XYZ file of C-alpha atoms in Angstrom:
731
model
C -7.035 -0.735 4.100
C -7.427 0.509 0.545
C -9.007 3.958 0.336
C -10.339 6.197 -2.417
C -8.746 9.623 -2.032
C -9.938 12.841 -3.579
C -7.410 13.163 -6.432
C -7.088 16.809 -7.484
C -7.133 16.864 -11.294
C -8.848 19.335 -13.631
C -11.497 17.822 -15.951
C -12.456 19.349 -19.311
C -14.065 17.887 -22.402
C -12.159 17.669 -25.688
C -11.145 15.520 -28.600
C -10.208 11.845 -28.172
C -6.819 10.370 -29.070
C -6.098 6.716 -29.746
C -3.689 4.548 -27.788
C -0.761 4.838 -30.180
C -0.425 8.255 -31.847
C 2.572 9.057 -34.003
C 4.223 12.166 -32.552
C 7.062 12.198 -35.074
C 5.320 13.962 -37.956
C 2.686 16.018 -36.127
C 2.924 19.378 -34.435
C 0.471 20.608 -31.818
C -0.045 24.090 -30.473
C 0.123 24.741 -26.734
C -3.658 25.105 -26.657
C -4.073 21.655 -28.233
C -1.513 20.108 -25.852
C -3.318 21.612 -22.840
C -6.609 20.280 -24.171
C -5.100 16.795 -24.458
C -3.711 17.065 -20.907
C -7.227 17.847 -19.673
C -8.561 14.876 -21.647
C -6.020 12.650 -19.859
C -7.367 13.894 -16.519
C -10.963 13.269 -17.580
C -10.161 9.714 -18.730
C -8.562 9.060 -15.351
C -11.761 10.256 -13.657
C -13.709 7.776 -15.823
C -11.230 4.972 -14.867
C -10.103 4.698 -18.510
C -6.473 4.283 -17.443
C -5.262 3.065 -20.835
C -6.305 6.249 -22.661
C -5.183 8.439 -19.759
C -1.683 6.923 -19.806
C -1.395 7.234 -23.610
C -2.534 10.856 -23.691
C -0.153 11.788 -20.853
C 2.782 10.269 -22.774
C 1.995 12.468 -25.781
C 1.666 15.568 -23.591
C 5.035 14.846 -21.947
C 6.664 14.447 -25.370
C 5.544 17.881 -26.556
C 5.926 19.549 -23.130
C 9.597 18.532 -22.887
C 10.155 19.677 -26.480
C 8.647 23.069 -25.664
C 10.248 23.168 -22.176
C 6.807 23.937 -20.726
C 7.244 23.236 -17.000
C 3.537 23.665 -16.211
C 2.435 21.016 -18.719
C 5.205 18.665 -17.571
C 4.085 19.021 -13.936
C 0.415 18.560 -14.871
C 1.173 15.360 -16.860
C 3.336 13.902 -14.111
C 0.469 14.533 -11.671
C -1.980 12.677 -13.944
C 0.429 9.752 -14.420
C 0.969 9.569 -10.660
C -2.797 9.554 -10.098
C -3.163 6.687 -12.606
C -0.555 4.634 -10.772
C -2.218 5.429 -7.445
C -5.552 4.117 -8.711
C -3.716 0.968 -9.897
C -2.224 0.534 -6.384
C 1.333 1.140 -7.711
C 2.007 3.506 -4.826
C 5.798 3.779 -5.031
C 5.573 4.660 -8.725
C 2.802 7.146 -7.978
C 4.951 8.896 -5.346
C 7.898 8.989 -7.767
C 5.851 10.738 -10.487
C 4.143 13.081 -8.004
C 7.549 14.245 -6.752
C 8.797 14.748 -10.325
C 5.722 16.850 -10.961
C 6.353 18.866 -7.788
C 9.853 19.772 -9.044
C 8.505 21.111 -12.353
C 5.574 22.864 -10.633
C 8.102 24.825 -8.550
C 10.094 25.631 -11.697
C 6.886 26.880 -13.288
C 6.049 28.837 -10.090
C 2.490 27.558 -10.381
C 0.874 27.250 -6.950
C -2.272 25.577 -8.293
C -0.655 22.461 -9.756
C 1.774 22.370 -6.825
C -1.163 22.058 -4.427
C -2.867 19.385 -6.525
C 0.263 17.317 -6.040
C 0.635 18.197 -2.342
C -2.935 16.976 -1.768
C -2.331 13.712 -3.641
C 0.960 13.080 -1.816
C -0.784 13.721 1.494
C -3.485 11.164 0.695
C -1.104 8.467 -0.510
C 1.252 8.841 2.471
C -1.672 8.772 4.923
C -3.811 5.992 3.501
C -1.375 3.735 1.644
C 2.132 4.210 3.103
C 0.768 4.758 6.657
C 3.180 7.662 7.194
C 0.518 9.882 8.739
C 2.880 12.580 10.013
C 4.304 13.204 6.533
C 0.907 12.807 4.857
C -0.883 15.293 7.089
C 1.951 17.809 6.561
C 1.285 17.682 2.784
C -2.468 18.078 3.359
C -1.910 21.039 5.718
C 0.220 22.705 3.026
C -2.677 22.342 0.546
C -5.185 23.593 3.128
C -3.195 26.804 3.700
C -3.227 27.484 -0.035
C -6.998 26.892 -0.373
C -7.719 29.131 2.632
C -5.558 31.862 1.103
C -7.529 31.608 -2.160
C -10.864 31.132 -0.335
C -11.615 27.956 -2.303
C -14.405 26.594 -0.098
C -14.954 23.352 -2.030
C -11.286 22.343 -1.820
C -11.161 23.378 1.848
C -14.056 21.024 2.660
C -12.533 18.130 0.682
C -9.091 18.583 2.251
C -10.496 18.770 5.785
C -12.488 15.612 5.051
C -9.220 13.867 4.117
C -7.433 15.141 7.254
C -10.295 13.950 9.481
C -10.137 10.588 7.747
C -6.377 10.367 8.377
C -6.756 11.117 12.097
C -9.615 8.604 12.438
C -7.491 5.959 10.714
C -4.981 6.124 13.586
C -7.715 6.373 16.226
C -6.986 10.050 17.043
C -10.687 10.930 17.041
C -10.384 14.059 19.173
C -7.747 15.532 16.815
C -9.930 14.772 13.808
C -13.204 15.922 15.384
C -12.862 19.704 14.523
C -12.244 18.848 10.856
C -15.267 16.526 10.733
C -17.518 19.129 12.391
C -16.454 21.701 9.781
C -17.259 19.298 6.935
C -20.683 18.444 8.434
C -21.529 22.141 8.679
C -20.620 22.809 5.028
C -21.432 19.493 3.328
C -24.801 20.518 1.866
C -23.286 23.514 0.112
C -19.819 22.357 -0.945
C -19.693 18.532 -0.861
C -20.762 16.470 -3.887
C -23.025 13.446 -3.498
C -20.333 10.762 -4.054
C -18.328 12.191 -1.150
C -21.310 11.915 1.223
C -20.617 8.180 1.424
C -17.244 8.745 3.141
C -18.665 11.583 5.275
C -21.311 9.232 6.679
C -18.641 6.538 7.267
C -16.563 9.021 9.300
C -19.648 10.094 11.247
C -20.354 6.437 12.001
C -16.772 5.902 13.198
C -16.932 8.945 15.482
C -20.347 8.030 16.930
C -18.992 4.540 17.572
C -16.017 6.070 19.377
C -18.284 8.123 21.694
C -20.630 5.099 22.084
C -23.643 6.721 20.445
C -24.654 3.460 18.816
C -27.980 4.475 17.277
C -26.382 7.426 15.444
C -23.408 5.248 14.455
C -25.628 2.533 12.951
C -27.761 5.119 11.145
C -24.679 6.791 9.634
C -23.210 3.516 8.390
C -26.500 2.353 6.868
C -26.933 5.733 5.163
C -23.406 5.432 3.724
C -24.228 1.947 2.391
C -27.438 3.170 0.770
C -25.637 6.113 -0.869
C -22.797 3.862 -2.072
C -25.271 1.483 -3.713
C -27.251 4.338 -5.259
C -24.126 6.049 -6.630
C -22.680 2.685 -7.793
C -19.417 3.690 -6.126
C -17.867 0.269 -5.493
C -14.654 1.497 -3.850
C -16.382 3.717 -1.267
C -18.985 0.996 -0.719
C -16.254 -1.573 0.034
C -14.703 0.839 2.579
C -18.132 1.287 4.173
C -18.629 -2.495 4.468
C -15.222 -2.865 6.135
C -15.633 -0.013 8.636
C -19.187 -1.121 9.509
C -17.891 -4.683 10.047
C -15.183 -3.319 12.377
C -17.797 -1.346 14.338
C -20.146 -4.345 14.665
C -17.271 -6.496 15.839
C -16.361 -3.877 18.443
C -19.884 -3.814 19.911
C -20.088 -7.626 19.958
C -22.451 -8.270 17.013
C -20.108 -10.912 15.545
C -22.539 -12.558 13.143
C -23.519 -9.339 11.397
C -19.853 -8.216 11.457
C -18.905 -11.425 9.671
C -21.678 -10.923 7.056
C -20.412 -7.446 6.185
C -16.802 -8.660 6.140
C -17.845 -11.227 3.511
C -19.479 -8.429 1.464
C -16.282 -6.380 1.751
C -14.068 -9.274 0.605
C -16.335 -10.077 -2.337
C -16.561 -6.461 -3.538
C -12.800 -5.901 -3.095
C -12.072 -8.989 -5.191
C -14.361 -7.733 -7.974
C -12.540 -4.390 -8.003
C -9.096 -5.991 -8.070
C -10.048 -8.370 -10.916
C -11.175 -5.593 -13.240
C -9.649 -6.454 -16.617
C -9.051 -2.868 -17.652
C -6.569 -2.442 -14.809
C -4.427 -5.227 -16.260
C -4.409 -3.640 -19.714
C -3.576 -0.240 -18.271
C -0.615 -1.631 -16.329
C 0.968 -2.789 -19.574
C 0.473 0.630 -21.145
C 1.980 2.283 -18.054
C 5.300 0.626 -18.768
C 5.664 2.786 -21.887
C 5.633 5.931 -19.744
C 8.668 4.689 -17.849
C 10.377 3.763 -21.119
C 9.987 7.368 -22.244
C 11.816 8.445 -19.082
C 14.701 6.104 -19.856
C 14.738 7.245 -23.477
C 15.102 10.881 -22.406
C 18.026 9.937 -20.159
C 19.693 8.013 -22.985
C 19.235 10.935 -25.388
C 20.784 13.267 -22.817
C 23.800 10.973 -22.407
C 24.116 10.627 -26.201
C 24.223 14.402 -26.611
C 27.080 14.611 -24.107
C 28.974 11.878 -25.968
C 28.585 13.759 -29.267
C 30.161 16.841 -27.738
C 33.030 14.781 -26.377
C 33.655 13.151 -29.777
C 33.753 16.535 -31.449
C 36.299 17.838 -28.986
C 38.519 14.804 -29.564
C 38.940 15.868 -33.215
C 41.112 18.758 -32.193
C 44.712 18.149 -33.134
C 46.217 19.014 -29.786
C 44.121 16.419 -27.945
C 44.939 13.791 -30.580
C 48.673 14.353 -30.084
C 48.321 14.078 -26.307
C 46.296 10.875 -26.647
C 48.898 9.395 -28.991
C 51.655 10.061 -26.466
C 49.569 8.535 -23.679
C 48.887 5.400 -25.748
C 52.604 4.954 -26.526
C 53.391 5.324 -22.816
C 50.751 2.741 -21.881
C 52.096 0.258 -24.444
C 55.629 0.651 -23.117
C 54.358 0.171 -19.569
C 52.465 -2.971 -20.594
C 55.564 -4.412 -22.278
C 57.570 -3.814 -19.127
C 54.794 -5.363 -16.994
C 54.662 -8.450 -19.227
C 58.415 -8.910 -18.897
C 58.263 -8.611 -15.100
C 55.340 -11.058 -14.973
C 57.267 -13.569 -17.095
C 60.225 -13.482 -14.701
C 57.926 -13.717 -11.679
C 55.938 -16.681 -13.077
C 59.137 -18.520 -13.996
C 60.366 -18.299 -10.409
C 56.928 -19.037 -8.981
C 56.556 -22.219 -11.047
C 59.719 -23.621 -9.531
C 58.389 -23.015 -6.018
C 54.965 -24.413 -6.884
C 56.458 -27.655 -8.181
C 58.340 -28.168 -4.928
C 55.349 -27.431 -2.683
C 52.651 -29.245 -4.703
C 53.057 -32.523 -2.790
C 52.825 -30.682 0.530
C 49.638 -28.953 -0.601
C 48.006 -32.310 -1.447
C 48.670 -33.596 2.070
C 47.484 -30.314 3.561
C 44.282 -30.479 1.485
C 43.515 -33.960 2.775
C 43.908 -32.744 6.339
C 41.768 -29.699 5.569
C 39.005 -31.899 4.101
C 38.929 -34.007 7.257
C 38.869 -30.881 9.435
C 36.068 -29.445 7.279
C 34.001 -32.626 7.733
C 34.405 -32.488 11.509
C 33.611 -28.760 11.483
C 30.399 -29.312 9.475
C 29.286 -32.046 11.882
C 29.927 -29.785 14.875
C 28.171 -26.777 13.290
C 25.144 -28.899 12.373
C 24.810 -30.027 16.006
C 25.371 -26.671 17.677
C 22.910 -24.769 15.438
C 20.007 -26.759 16.912
C 20.972 -25.600 20.398
C 21.292 -21.969 19.271
C 17.702 -21.718 18.056
C 16.082 -21.950 21.519
C 17.811 -18.918 23.143
C 17.582 -17.079 19.826
C 13.794 -17.512 19.906
C 13.814 -15.803 23.312
C 15.983 -12.928 22.068
C 13.807 -12.241 18.996
C 10.583 -12.625 20.989
C 11.600 -10.374 23.895
C 12.874 -7.744 21.453
C 9.542 -7.701 19.601
C 7.682 -7.513 22.927
C 9.726 -4.504 24.016
C 9.057 -2.736 20.721
C 5.314 -3.441 20.926
C 4.812 -2.640 24.629
C 7.114 0.391 24.787
C 6.419 2.491 21.713
C 8.896 5.097 22.961
C 11.697 2.595 22.212
C 10.633 2.130 18.614
C 13.453 4.371 17.351
C 16.037 3.167 19.883
C 19.260 2.372 17.948
C 20.297 -0.116 20.634
C 17.059 -2.120 20.526
C 16.913 -2.063 16.731
C 20.544 -3.198 16.619
C 19.696 -6.062 18.983
C 16.771 -7.118 16.777
C 18.894 -6.901 13.613
C 21.719 -8.888 15.218
C 19.343 -11.633 16.374
C 17.791 -11.962 12.932
C 21.246 -11.894 11.347
C 22.369 -14.719 13.645
C 19.245 -16.692 12.683
C 20.109 -16.133 9.022
C 23.587 -17.561 9.569
C 22.156 -20.617 11.335
C 19.663 -21.190 8.532
C 22.420 -20.925 5.904
C 24.438 -23.649 7.625
C 21.418 -25.976 7.892
C 20.324 -25.188 4.338
C 23.643 -26.231 2.768
C 23.544 -29.525 4.701
C 19.988 -30.265 3.528
C 20.902 -29.662 -0.101
C 23.993 -31.875 0.077
C 21.946 -34.701 1.621
C 19.287 -34.402 -1.159
C 16.535 -33.564 1.337
C 15.042 -30.722 -0.737
C 12.340 -31.348 -3.382
C 11.081 -28.538 -5.610
C 7.387 -27.660 -5.276
C 4.861 -26.275 -7.764
C 3.443 -22.908 -6.709
C 1.896 -20.136 -8.772
C 3.598 -16.736 -8.505
C 4.296 -13.430 -10.225
C 7.960 -12.606 -10.873
C 7.419 -8.844 -10.532
C 5.724 -9.262 -7.134
C 8.498 -11.562 -5.858
C 11.232 -9.143 -6.950
C 9.397 -6.182 -5.378
C 9.150 -8.013 -2.017
C 12.838 -8.962 -2.177
C 13.901 -5.370 -2.881
C 11.741 -4.137 0.008
C 13.322 -6.646 2.413
C 16.834 -5.620 1.315
C 16.202 -1.863 1.318
C 17.994 -1.599 4.690
C 21.289 -2.761 3.117
C 20.796 -0.538 0.053
C 20.176 2.513 2.240
C 23.186 1.834 4.473
C 25.482 1.565 1.451
C 23.840 4.485 -0.400
C 22.951 2.280 -3.384
C 20.210 2.671 -5.986
C 18.258 -0.288 -7.378
C 17.083 -0.753 -10.986
C 14.654 -3.454 -12.165
C 13.815 -4.385 -15.768
C 11.395 -7.264 -16.416
C 10.575 -8.408 -19.946
C 6.867 -7.645 -20.624
C 6.697 -10.872 -22.683
C 6.996 -12.905 -19.455
C 3.510 -14.191 -18.437
C 1.957 -12.636 -15.345
C 1.545 -15.943 -13.475
C 4.088 -18.800 -13.686
C 4.321 -22.169 -11.946
C 7.430 -23.287 -10.055
C 9.153 -23.302 -6.672
C 8.979 -19.590 -5.890
C 10.573 -20.035 -2.440
C 13.794 -21.548 -3.851
C 13.802 -18.990 -6.683
C 13.433 -16.134 -4.177
C 16.254 -17.588 -2.056
C 18.558 -17.594 -5.084
C 17.747 -13.964 -5.939
C 17.988 -12.807 -2.297
C 21.488 -14.289 -1.898
C 22.758 -12.742 -5.153
C 21.017 -9.387 -4.570
C 22.210 -9.049 -0.948
C 25.786 -9.886 -2.019
C 25.647 -7.217 -4.733
C 24.358 -4.598 -2.252
C 26.943 -5.503 0.424
C 29.905 -5.249 -1.965
C 28.705 -2.010 -3.600
C 28.982 1.472 -2.088
C 27.511 4.646 -3.613
C 26.613 2.689 -6.741
C 23.808 0.865 -8.503
C 22.515 -2.712 -8.437
C 20.362 -3.831 -11.402
C 18.042 -6.812 -11.905
C 17.078 -8.024 -15.386
C 14.591 -10.772 -16.340
C 14.405 -11.701 -20.058
C 12.348 -14.360 -21.834
C 14.843 -16.151 -24.126
C 12.984 -19.287 -25.255
C 9.583 -21.020 -25.160
C 9.390 -24.821 -25.371
C 5.784 -25.987 -25.123
C 4.550 -24.720 -21.751
C 8.127 -24.210 -20.474
C 9.234 -20.553 -20.477
C 13.022 -20.200 -20.217
C 13.826 -16.934 -18.431
C 17.324 -15.499 -18.050
C 18.003 -13.512 -14.852
C 20.918 -11.123 -14.331
C 22.049 -9.302 -11.187
C 24.527 -6.551 -12.047
C 26.376 -4.245 -9.639
C 28.960 -1.477 -9.824
C 30.828 -2.675 -6.735
C 34.401 -3.688 -5.952
C 34.432 -6.623 -8.374
C 36.145 -10.016 -8.150
C 39.620 -10.887 -9.382
C 39.785 -13.481 -12.179
C 41.689 -15.928 -10.000
C 38.927 -15.760 -7.383
C 35.921 -16.323 -9.693
C 35.755 -20.064 -9.018
C 36.517 -19.735 -5.300
C 33.379 -17.726 -4.575
C 31.269 -20.880 -4.954
C 33.280 -22.797 -2.320
C 31.724 -23.179 1.144
C 32.889 -20.827 3.919
C 34.894 -18.800 1.386
C 34.815 -15.029 0.967
C 37.042 -12.934 -1.274
C 37.757 -9.219 -1.360
C 37.698 -8.587 2.414
C 41.015 -6.673 2.584
C 40.369 -3.423 4.471
C 36.572 -3.859 4.742
C 34.962 -6.503 6.915
C 31.961 -7.832 4.976
C 29.617 -9.883 7.129
C 28.550 -13.395 6.168
C 29.301 -17.096 6.416
C 30.515 -17.583 2.872
C 27.535 -19.899 2.214
C 25.340 -17.631 0.069
C 26.843 -18.439 -3.337
C 27.336 -22.183 -2.620
C 23.618 -22.327 -1.727
C 22.786 -20.490 -4.983
C 24.853 -22.955 -7.027
C 23.289 -26.033 -5.431
C 19.716 -24.688 -5.606
C 20.173 -23.971 -9.322
C 21.302 -27.573 -9.796
C 17.848 -28.590 -8.515
C 16.410 -26.480 -11.377
C 18.847 -28.200 -13.839
C 20.594 -24.865 -14.241
C 23.956 -23.229 -13.520
C 25.163 -19.775 -12.508
C 27.776 -17.804 -14.429
C 29.760 -14.797 -13.247
C 31.607 -11.994 -15.006
C 33.554 -9.426 -13.047
C 36.213 -6.745 -13.249
C 37.996 -5.305 -10.243
C 36.788 -1.834 -9.406
C 33.980 -1.900 -12.001
C 31.481 -4.464 -10.803
C 30.096 -7.974 -11.211
C 27.336 -9.705 -13.198
C 25.756 -12.984 -12.054
C 23.400 -14.687 -14.538
C 21.348 -17.880 -14.667
C 18.417 -19.351 -16.611
C 15.410 -21.189 -15.118
C 12.527 -22.802 -17.044
C 9.161 -22.054 -15.409
C 5.844 -23.575 -16.452
C 3.021 -21.465 -17.907
C -0.353 -23.238 -17.740
C -3.422 -21.046 -16.968
C -5.639 -24.057 -16.188
C -3.129 -25.551 -13.754
C -2.586 -22.089 -12.222
C -6.320 -21.753 -11.492
C -6.346 -25.199 -9.865
C -3.421 -24.240 -7.601
C -5.079 -20.935 -6.633
C -8.422 -22.640 -5.922
C -6.686 -25.167 -3.640
C -5.141 -22.449 -1.432
C -6.705 -22.565 2.012
C -8.144 -19.247 3.205
C -8.054 -18.402 6.888
C -11.499 -17.029 7.903
C -11.095 -17.421 11.659
C -9.727 -13.989 12.584
C -12.818 -13.169 14.605
C -12.841 -16.454 16.586
C -11.296 -17.048 19.981
C -9.513 -20.246 21.050
C -8.039 -21.660 24.214
C -4.356 -22.630 23.910
C -2.104 -24.706 26.207
C 1.664 -23.986 25.992
C 4.076 -26.652 27.286
C 7.701 -25.446 27.523
C 10.387 -25.811 30.218
C 12.140 -22.541 29.256
C 10.743 -19.550 31.221
C 11.675 -16.958 28.597
C 10.237 -18.998 25.724
C 7.006 -19.556 27.681
C 6.684 -15.823 28.224
C 7.305 -15.007 24.552
C 4.847 -17.627 23.298
C 2.190 -16.573 25.839
C 2.490 -12.894 24.891
C 2.285 -13.770 21.183
C -0.907 -15.801 21.683
C -2.613 -13.362 24.059
C -1.929 -10.506 21.647
C -4.289 -12.358 19.285
C -6.876 -12.227 22.114
C -6.743 -16.016 22.536
C -6.851 -17.449 26.038
C -3.545 -19.046 27.022
C -2.319 -21.252 29.870
C 1.322 -22.318 30.306
C 3.008 -25.214 32.099
C 6.684 -26.066 32.471
C 6.732 -29.826 31.849
C 5.002 -32.705 30.095
C 3.807 -34.137 33.435
C 2.135 -30.857 34.395
C 0.404 -30.761 30.999
C -0.996 -34.280 31.477
C -2.337 -33.433 34.957
C -3.957 -30.237 33.657
C -5.606 -32.028 30.708
C -7.368 -34.444 33.075
C -9.682 -31.623 34.190
C -9.413 -28.938 31.496
C -10.112 -28.747 27.772
C -8.202 -26.753 25.138
C -8.599 -26.088 21.439
C -4.911 -26.688 20.663
C -1.682 -27.681 22.479
C 1.745 -26.144 21.667
C 4.317 -28.747 22.809
C 8.072 -28.212 23.197
C 10.152 -31.296 22.273
C 13.374 -31.073 24.278
C 12.237 -31.062 27.962
C 13.717 -32.815 31.038
C 12.048 -35.806 32.754
C 9.432 -36.217 30.020
C 10.028 -34.869 26.512
C 7.345 -33.665 24.109
C 7.135 -36.967 22.220
C 6.477 -38.936 25.425
C 3.920 -36.424 26.691
C 2.046 -36.435 23.343
C 1.942 -40.233 23.296
C 0.370 -40.334 26.790
C -2.159 -37.603 25.875
C -3.311 -39.628 22.867
C -3.524 -42.760 25.052
C -5.890 -40.814 27.351
C -8.291 -40.457 24.408
C -7.693 -36.707 24.018
C -7.932 -35.653 20.350
C -6.956 -31.994 20.797
C -4.532 -30.954 17.981
C -0.882 -30.942 19.145
C 1.675 -28.706 17.420
C 5.365 -29.329 18.093
C 7.364 -26.141 18.799
C 10.992 -27.142 18.351
C 14.474 -25.891 17.529
C 15.152 -29.060 15.496
C 14.888 -29.032 11.722
C 11.407 -30.114 10.647
C 12.499 -33.027 8.452
C 14.564 -34.516 11.325
C 11.550 -35.106 13.603
C 8.551 -35.361 11.243
C 8.374 -39.167 11.269
C 8.675 -39.363 15.072
C 6.142 -36.552 15.626
C 3.503 -38.186 13.437
C 4.028 -41.576 15.077
C 3.187 -40.233 18.569
C 0.063 -38.378 17.367
C 1.336 -34.837 16.793
C -0.521 -32.944 14.065
C 2.052 -30.419 12.830
C 5.516 -28.932 13.472
C 6.678 -25.295 13.726
C 10.406 -24.511 13.959
C 11.574 -21.802 16.394
C 12.053 -18.904 15.890
C 8.864 -18.524 13.841
C 6.699 -15.676 12.539
C 3.406 -15.184 14.429
C 1.192 -15.280 11.268
C 2.562 -18.756 10.453
C 1.752 -20.007 13.970
C -1.850 -18.732 13.873
C -2.401 -20.047 10.351
C -1.412 -23.579 11.449
C -3.547 -23.307 14.626
C -6.625 -22.179 12.689
C -6.266 -24.804 9.960
C -5.945 -27.652 12.473
C -8.968 -26.485 14.481
C -11.073 -26.113 11.321
C -10.141 -29.632 10.155
C -11.078 -30.982 13.567
């Protein structure tokens, strides 16, 4: 849930600067720089993010030149607050923490506590790390109590109460709320009364004082409308909807949920946010520029030292020694290759015969693997499901290394199975690219988040650079594109330790509405030998294992190569042992705003969260029945389970359900036979096949017997409920 926090920034009036001010030929006094820093804070308060970003850049330029730690910390705090308002929370945290470092250098408790307050809010309300967030807020509260700053004390306690209420710890948050209520008239500004009334409504709802709860929520709505505070008003709509749903007033809860969704969409679509995001990139470029200048200064010093005669003589001797060593190595290589060629000529015929045998063995192996993977999915569904149930029902096991290892191993096994099936599908031309609208930056951010576990284990840092000339929304098969990037990115992280993995996206050509974008994944890992560069694209092949056992099937890069062929593209690789590897490829994506809007408008929206359905589960496996039943009942749906197709048919003679989840591979009567009989009985209830078979293998058969859709096990719960809701709505 998006929240508006009380960002601690100092607001003063002053002169106005344009977006692009030349700082090369102007000099400002510290008083003028401080005035501009205050202007940046005021523009942030007015939601003029573009001007706030630009002014903060100028302040940073002069502050670094003057080595003024206070101004640096203050500007970083403002930049972080801008990013927080733009929902770029990771960037906001990064700049807040930079500001905290310089605030400590400046020994300025005031700016340090601005940042502590902002970090507390963002960790509580956006990152959901309440323990860390409340610790930052408590640190700020101690400072304000020491300085007897009553206004800041009230605001901070309001935030802490809000944080506790967010995680349903109402008793812990109650003392803070009572304090704010007692001092609100004197120290709380009118805009903040909206949130105060929301919190009062939440607490009254918790203690079942429904008249007071309703009155508080309605007062918050009236204040939000009067103050024209859209963000607080959207929060009020959402919390009031949650309360109404809790007390059983579903119609009114739905009405306020619609108001919340509409207002949230208006806020997100604000055009000035988009323009400010582009300006924000320049702030990061300044950071990179400062790093480059620092490195350049070091290189200048090194070049000057090399001019000394003694070092030149030593270098000359070293070069002569290297040349002599290379000559000797070339001679030894010549002798070795001469002898090796003789042996290769003699064994070439034997290798041809051996390759033929290996090809036949590989064909038989692929056929066996394709068959056995279908059988592995069913028990794997049970393992993943039971693991998730244990984590949900026993919160004390959430940090158990054994349970987390079990969950990781099960998902890793599923990944291996999917890789094997994926390569077979591609080779049999069963994959067709689809047109979907997507944002490259969003896709890359999700991929990096999903792979952060590998990066952390290998102590790697990740760098991303995306050409700002690339349009925000493109059209193409984002799923296949993401699969390509995930395989290359995960490989780079696995084969890199204590290093850096970089991702670059560059627009290189525009042809009509086709935008040709070059992607590069660069790492500083172990590298690949020249003789192995072509082998890495062979199935079931891995190079560079030696002393380290890298996990994997050897299918990642072959899948990348074949998926790129679907895009009419190829992948190239450059590598040097001990220094790293670069994979690059180019894909043309379509840019058509009108077509993009049509795709977005055709996306089905699930509005059935507040409805309840009755579900019948048919599965002969006890563990799978349990997992599916728990998943469905967690959604508060009613669920009944049977162990065979015959039992399902008998039950349906006297009972009605909203949807049927049917296993395929069952003894006596399989899912196809049971579905055919159910349709013959005149029952039109939607039937969803839950199966371990690949979807394209059974689609034709499933449709012919009257099934409505197919979900492959193991599956994610949101996908299951989305299919259920869509089928029921169509019916």
